[in-house]
Amino acid sequence: MTHELIAILQAQLTAREQGLRTVLATVVRVDGSSYRKAGVRMLIREDGLTTG
């Protein structure tokens, strides 16, 4: 498991303990040059905090 995925999972557990809803966003396609590639993920909490 990558460090990034571990951080996302830990953030999800913390949010769940706090009663916050989350969504997991995944980049599925990139056109042109990009700093991040397809497959990268980000956890977004309902309070706006992001991880990943």
N, CA, C and O atoms as a printed pandas DataFrame, in Angstrom:
     atom_number atom_name residue_name chain_id  residue_number  x_coord  y_coord  z_coord
0              1         N          MET        A               1    0.840   -1.170    0.000
1              2        CA          MET        A               1    0.000    0.000    0.000
2              3         C          MET        A               1    0.890    1.240    0.000
3              4         O          MET        A               1    1.891    1.293    0.715
4              5         N          THR        A               2    0.525    2.226   -0.797
5              6        CA          THR        A               2    1.327    3.442   -0.873
6              7         C          THR        A               2    1.071    4.343    0.335
7              8         O          THR        A               2    0.049    4.235    1.013
8              9         N          HIS        A               3    2.025    5.227    0.578
9             10        CA          HIS        A               3    1.885    6.191    1.678
10            11         C          HIS        A               3    0.623    7.032    1.484
11            12         O          HIS        A               3   -0.091    7.317    2.445
12            13         N          GLU        A               4    0.353    7.426    0.236
13            14        CA          GLU        A               4   -0.820    8.256   -0.051
14            15         C          GLU        A               4   -2.117    7.519    0.293
15            16         O          GLU        A               4   -3.024    8.100    0.889
16            17         N          LEU        A               5   -2.202    6.251   -0.078
17            18        CA          LEU        A               5   -3.404    5.473    0.212
18            19         C          LEU        A               5   -3.584    5.279    1.718
19            20         O          LEU        A               5   -4.706    5.341    2.218
20            21         N          ILE        A               6   -2.510    5.050    2.427
21            22        CA          ILE        A               6   -2.587    4.916    3.889
22            23         C          ILE        A               6   -3.107    6.211    4.506
23            24         O          ILE        A               6   -3.944    6.173    5.408
24            25         N          ALA        A               7   -2.620    7.356    4.031
25            26        CA          ALA        A               7   -3.074    8.651    4.547
26            27         C          ALA        A               7   -4.565    8.849    4.282
27            28         O          ALA        A               7   -5.287    9.365    5.135
28            29         N          ILE        A               8   -5.025    8.438    3.099
29            30        CA          ILE        A               8   -6.445    8.562    2.762
30            31         C          ILE        A               8   -7.286    7.676    3.669
31            32         O          ILE        A               8   -8.327    8.109    4.163
32            33         N          LEU        A               9   -6.852    6.453    3.892
33            34        CA          LEU        A               9   -7.599    5.542    4.759
34            35         C          LEU        A               9   -7.652    6.052    6.198
35            36         O          LEU        A               9   -8.689    5.958    6.854
36            37         N          GLN        A              10   -6.539    6.591    6.686
37            38        CA          GLN        A              10   -6.518    7.148    8.042
38            39         C          GLN        A              10   -7.450    8.355    8.143
39            40         O          GLN        A              10   -8.154    8.519    9.139
40            41         N          ALA        A              11   -7.450    9.196    7.111
41            42        CA          ALA        A              11   -8.326   10.370    7.105
42            43         C          ALA        A              11   -9.793    9.947    7.067
43            44         O          ALA        A              11  -10.637   10.583    7.699
44            45         N          GLN        A              12  -10.099    8.885    6.335
45            46        CA          GLN        A              12  -11.470    8.374    6.276
46            47         C          GLN        A              12  -11.912    7.873    7.651
47            48         O          GLN        A              12  -13.029    8.152    8.087
48            49         N          LEU        A              13  -11.043    7.142    8.326
49            50        CA          LEU        A              13  -11.378    6.648    9.662
50            51         C          LEU        A              13  -11.615    7.791   10.643
51            52         O          LEU        A              13  -12.545    7.742   11.449
52            53         N          THR        A              14  -10.778    8.811   10.574
53            54        CA          THR        A              14  -10.929    9.975   11.449
54            55         C          THR        A              14  -12.245   10.688   11.176
55            56         O          THR        A              14  -12.967   11.049   12.105
56            57         N          ALA        A              15  -12.556   10.890    9.898
57            58        CA          ALA        A              15  -13.807   11.557    9.526
58            59         C          ALA        A              15  -15.010   10.754   10.014
59            60         O          ALA        A              15  -15.976   11.318   10.527
60            61         N          ARG        A              16  -14.943    9.456    9.853
61            62        CA          ARG        A              16  -16.051    8.594   10.294
62            63         C          ARG        A              16  -16.249    8.696   11.805
63            64         O          ARG        A              16  -17.381    8.766   12.282
64            65         N          GLU        A              17  -15.146    8.703   12.555
65            66        CA          GLU        A              17  -15.232    8.842   14.014
66            67         C          GLU        A              17  -15.859   10.176   14.411
67            68         O          GLU        A              17  -16.521   10.272   15.445
68            69         N          GLN        A              18  -15.648   11.211   13.581
69            70        CA          GLN        A              18  -16.189   12.543   13.855
70            71         C          GLN        A              18  -17.595   12.722   13.287
71            72         O          GLN        A              18  -18.202   13.780   13.456
72            73         N          GLY        A              19  -18.109   11.704   12.622
73            74        CA          GLY        A              19  -19.454   11.772   12.054
74            75         C          GLY        A              19  -19.542   12.583   10.777
75            76         O          GLY        A              19  -20.620   13.055   10.415
76            77         N          LEU        A              20  -18.417   12.754   10.089
77            78        CA          LEU        A              20  -18.388   13.538    8.854
78            79         C          LEU        A              20  -18.510   12.634    7.632
79            80         O          LEU        A              20  -17.937   11.545    7.592
80            81         N          ARG        A              21  -19.259   13.095    6.643
81            82        CA          ARG        A              21  -19.364   12.362    5.383
82            83         C          ARG        A              21  -18.153   12.684    4.515
83            84         O          ARG        A              21  -17.551   13.750    4.638
84            85         N          THR        A              22  -17.808   11.746    3.637
85            86        CA          THR        A              22  -16.675   11.927    2.732
86            87         C          THR        A              22  -17.020   11.393    1.350
87            88         O          THR        A              22  -17.946   10.599    1.182
88            89         N          VAL        A              23  -16.254   11.847    0.369
89            90        CA          VAL        A              23  -16.286   11.262   -0.970
90            91         C          VAL        A              23  -14.847   10.998   -1.382
91            92         O          VAL        A              23  -13.926   11.691   -0.949
92            93         N          LEU        A              24  -14.666    9.990   -2.221
93            94        CA          LEU        A              24  -13.348    9.674   -2.751
94            95         C          LEU        A              24  -13.360    9.998   -4.236
95            96         O          LEU        A              24  -14.102    9.386   -5.004
96            97         N          ALA        A              25  -12.537   10.960   -4.639
97            98        CA          ALA        A              25  -12.434   11.348   -6.045
98            99         C          ALA        A              25  -11.226   10.659   -6.661
99           100         O          ALA        A              25  -10.166   10.575   -6.040
100          101         N          THR        A              26  -11.386   10.168   -7.881
101          102        CA          THR        A              26  -10.306    9.498   -8.600
102          103         C          THR        A              26  -10.192   10.095   -9.994
103          104         O          THR        A              26  -11.190   10.190  -10.709
104          105         N          VAL        A              27   -8.991   10.497  -10.389
105          106        CA          VAL        A              27   -8.755   10.971  -11.753
106          107         C          VAL        A              27   -8.711    9.739  -12.653
107          108         O          VAL        A              27   -7.901    8.836  -12.447
108          109         N          VAL        A              28   -9.587    9.714  -13.647
109          110        CA          VAL        A              28   -9.649    8.540  -14.519
110          111         C          VAL        A              28   -8.991    8.769  -15.876
111          112         O          VAL        A              28   -8.650    7.813  -16.572
112          113         N          ARG        A              29   -8.812   10.040  -16.254
113          114        CA          ARG        A              29   -8.165   10.317  -17.535
114          115         C          ARG        A              29   -7.540   11.704  -17.496
115          116         O          ARG        A              29   -8.096   12.629  -16.904
116          117         N          VAL        A              30   -6.387   11.840  -18.126
117          118        CA          VAL        A              30   -5.698   13.120  -18.217
118          119         C          VAL        A              30   -5.369   13.373  -19.678
119          120         O          VAL        A              30   -4.801   12.513  -20.350
120          121         N          ASP        A              31   -5.727   14.553  -20.168
121          122        CA          ASP        A              31   -5.348   14.963  -21.519
122          123         C          ASP        A              31   -4.227   15.986  -21.406
123          124         O          ASP        A              31   -4.335   16.940  -20.636
124          125         N          GLY        A              32   -3.161   15.800  -22.160
125          126        CA          GLY        A              32   -2.035   16.715  -22.105
126          127         C          GLY        A              32   -1.154   16.449  -20.897
127          128         O          GLY        A              32   -1.267   15.417  -20.236
128          129         N          SER        A              33   -0.273   17.404  -20.623
129          130        CA          SER        A              33    0.653   17.213  -19.503
130          131         C          SER        A              33   -0.054   17.539  -18.188
131          132         O          SER        A              33   -0.929   18.402  -18.134
132          133         N          SER        A              34    0.336   16.845  -17.154
133          134        CA          SER        A              34   -0.262   17.040  -15.845
134          135         C          SER        A              34    0.736   16.619  -14.780
135          136         O          SER        A              34    1.518   15.690  -14.980
136          137         N          TYR        A              35    0.701   17.307  -13.649
137          138        CA          TYR        A              35    1.564   16.946  -12.526
138          139         C          TYR        A              35    1.196   15.572  -11.988
139          140         O          TYR        A              35    2.076   14.794  -11.619
140          141         N          ARG        A              36   -0.101   15.265  -11.940
141          142        CA          ARG        A              36   -0.581   13.973  -11.436
142          143         C          ARG        A              36   -1.153   13.169  -12.596
143          144         O          ARG        A              36   -1.673   13.734  -13.558
144          145         N          LYS        A              37   -1.056   11.879  -12.499
145          146        CA          LYS        A              37   -1.497   10.983  -13.568
146          147         C          LYS        A              37   -2.836   10.338  -13.216
147          148         O          LYS        A              37   -3.310   10.437  -12.084
148          149         N          ALA        A              38   -3.429    9.682  -14.196
149          150        CA          ALA        A              38   -4.680    8.961  -13.974
150          151         C          ALA        A              38   -4.487    7.935  -12.860
151          152         O          ALA        A              38   -3.438    7.300  -12.759
152          153         N          GLY        A              39   -5.498    7.785  -12.041
153          154        CA          GLY        A              39   -5.449    6.841  -10.931
154          155         C          GLY        A              39   -5.227    7.504   -9.579
155          156         O          GLY        A              39   -5.433    6.876   -8.540
156          157         N          VAL        A              40   -4.811    8.763   -9.582
157          158        CA          VAL        A              40   -4.578    9.463   -8.320
158          159         C          VAL        A              40   -5.920    9.692   -7.612
159          160         O          VAL        A              40   -6.945    9.906   -8.259
160          161         N          ARG        A              41   -5.897    9.646   -6.282
161          162        CA          ARG        A              41   -7.124    9.761   -5.498
162          163         C          ARG        A              41   -7.031   10.898   -4.489
163          164         O          ARG        A              41   -5.946   11.290   -4.059
164          165         N          MET        A              42   -8.221   11.423   -4.120
165          166        CA          MET        A              42   -8.309   12.455   -3.089
166          167         C          MET        A              42   -9.574   12.216   -2.272
167          168         O          MET        A              42  -10.657   12.031   -2.829
168          169         N          LEU        A              43   -9.431   12.223   -0.960
169          170        CA          LEU        A              43  -10.574   12.136   -0.064
170          171         C          LEU        A              43  -11.011   13.556    0.262
171          172         O          LEU        A              43  -10.189   14.398    0.625
172          173         N          ILE        A              44  -12.304   13.821    0.133
173          174        CA          ILE        A              44  -12.851   15.147    0.412
174          175         C          ILE        A              44  -13.910   15.003    1.501
175          176         O          ILE        A              44  -14.894   14.283    1.339
176          177         N          ARG        A              45  -13.690   15.703    2.614
177          178        CA          ARG        A              45  -14.649   15.666    3.721
178          179         C          ARG        A              45  -15.704   16.741    3.528
179          180         O          ARG        A              45  -15.477   17.714    2.809
180          181         N          GLU        A              46  -16.852   16.573    4.162
181          182        CA          GLU        A              46  -17.929   17.547    4.014
182          183         C          GLU        A              46  -17.558   18.918    4.569
183          184         O          GLU        A              46  -18.187   19.912    4.208
184          185         N          ASP        A              47  -16.549   18.995    5.441
185          186        CA          ASP        A              47  -16.109   20.291    5.964
186          187         C          ASP        A              47  -15.047   20.945    5.078
187          188         O          ASP        A              47  -14.522   22.006    5.415
188          189         N          GLY        A              48  -14.727   20.302    3.933
189          190        CA          GLY        A              48  -13.802   20.877    2.968
190          191         C          GLY        A              48  -12.367   20.405    3.087
191          192         O          GLY        A              48  -11.562   20.677    2.196
192          193         N          LEU        A              49  -12.022   19.709    4.153
193          194        CA          LEU        A              49  -10.660   19.205    4.320
194          195         C          LEU        A              49  -10.391   18.109    3.292
195          196         O          LEU        A              49  -11.233   17.239    3.071
196          197         N          THR        A              50   -9.224   18.155    2.670
197          198        CA          THR        A              50   -8.875   17.154    1.662
198          199         C          THR        A              50   -7.603   16.420    2.058
199          200         O          THR        A              50   -6.747   16.952    2.765
200          201         N          THR        A              51   -7.502   15.184    1.583
201          202        CA          THR        A              51   -6.310   14.365    1.778
202          203         C          THR        A              51   -6.012   13.670    0.465
203          204         O          THR        A              51   -6.902   13.083   -0.150
204          205         N          GLY        A              52   -4.764   13.736    0.036
205          206        CA          GLY        A              52   -4.379   13.062   -1.202
206          207         C          GLY        A              52   -4.135   14.021   -2.320
207          208         O          GLY        A              52   -3.802   13.604   -3.429
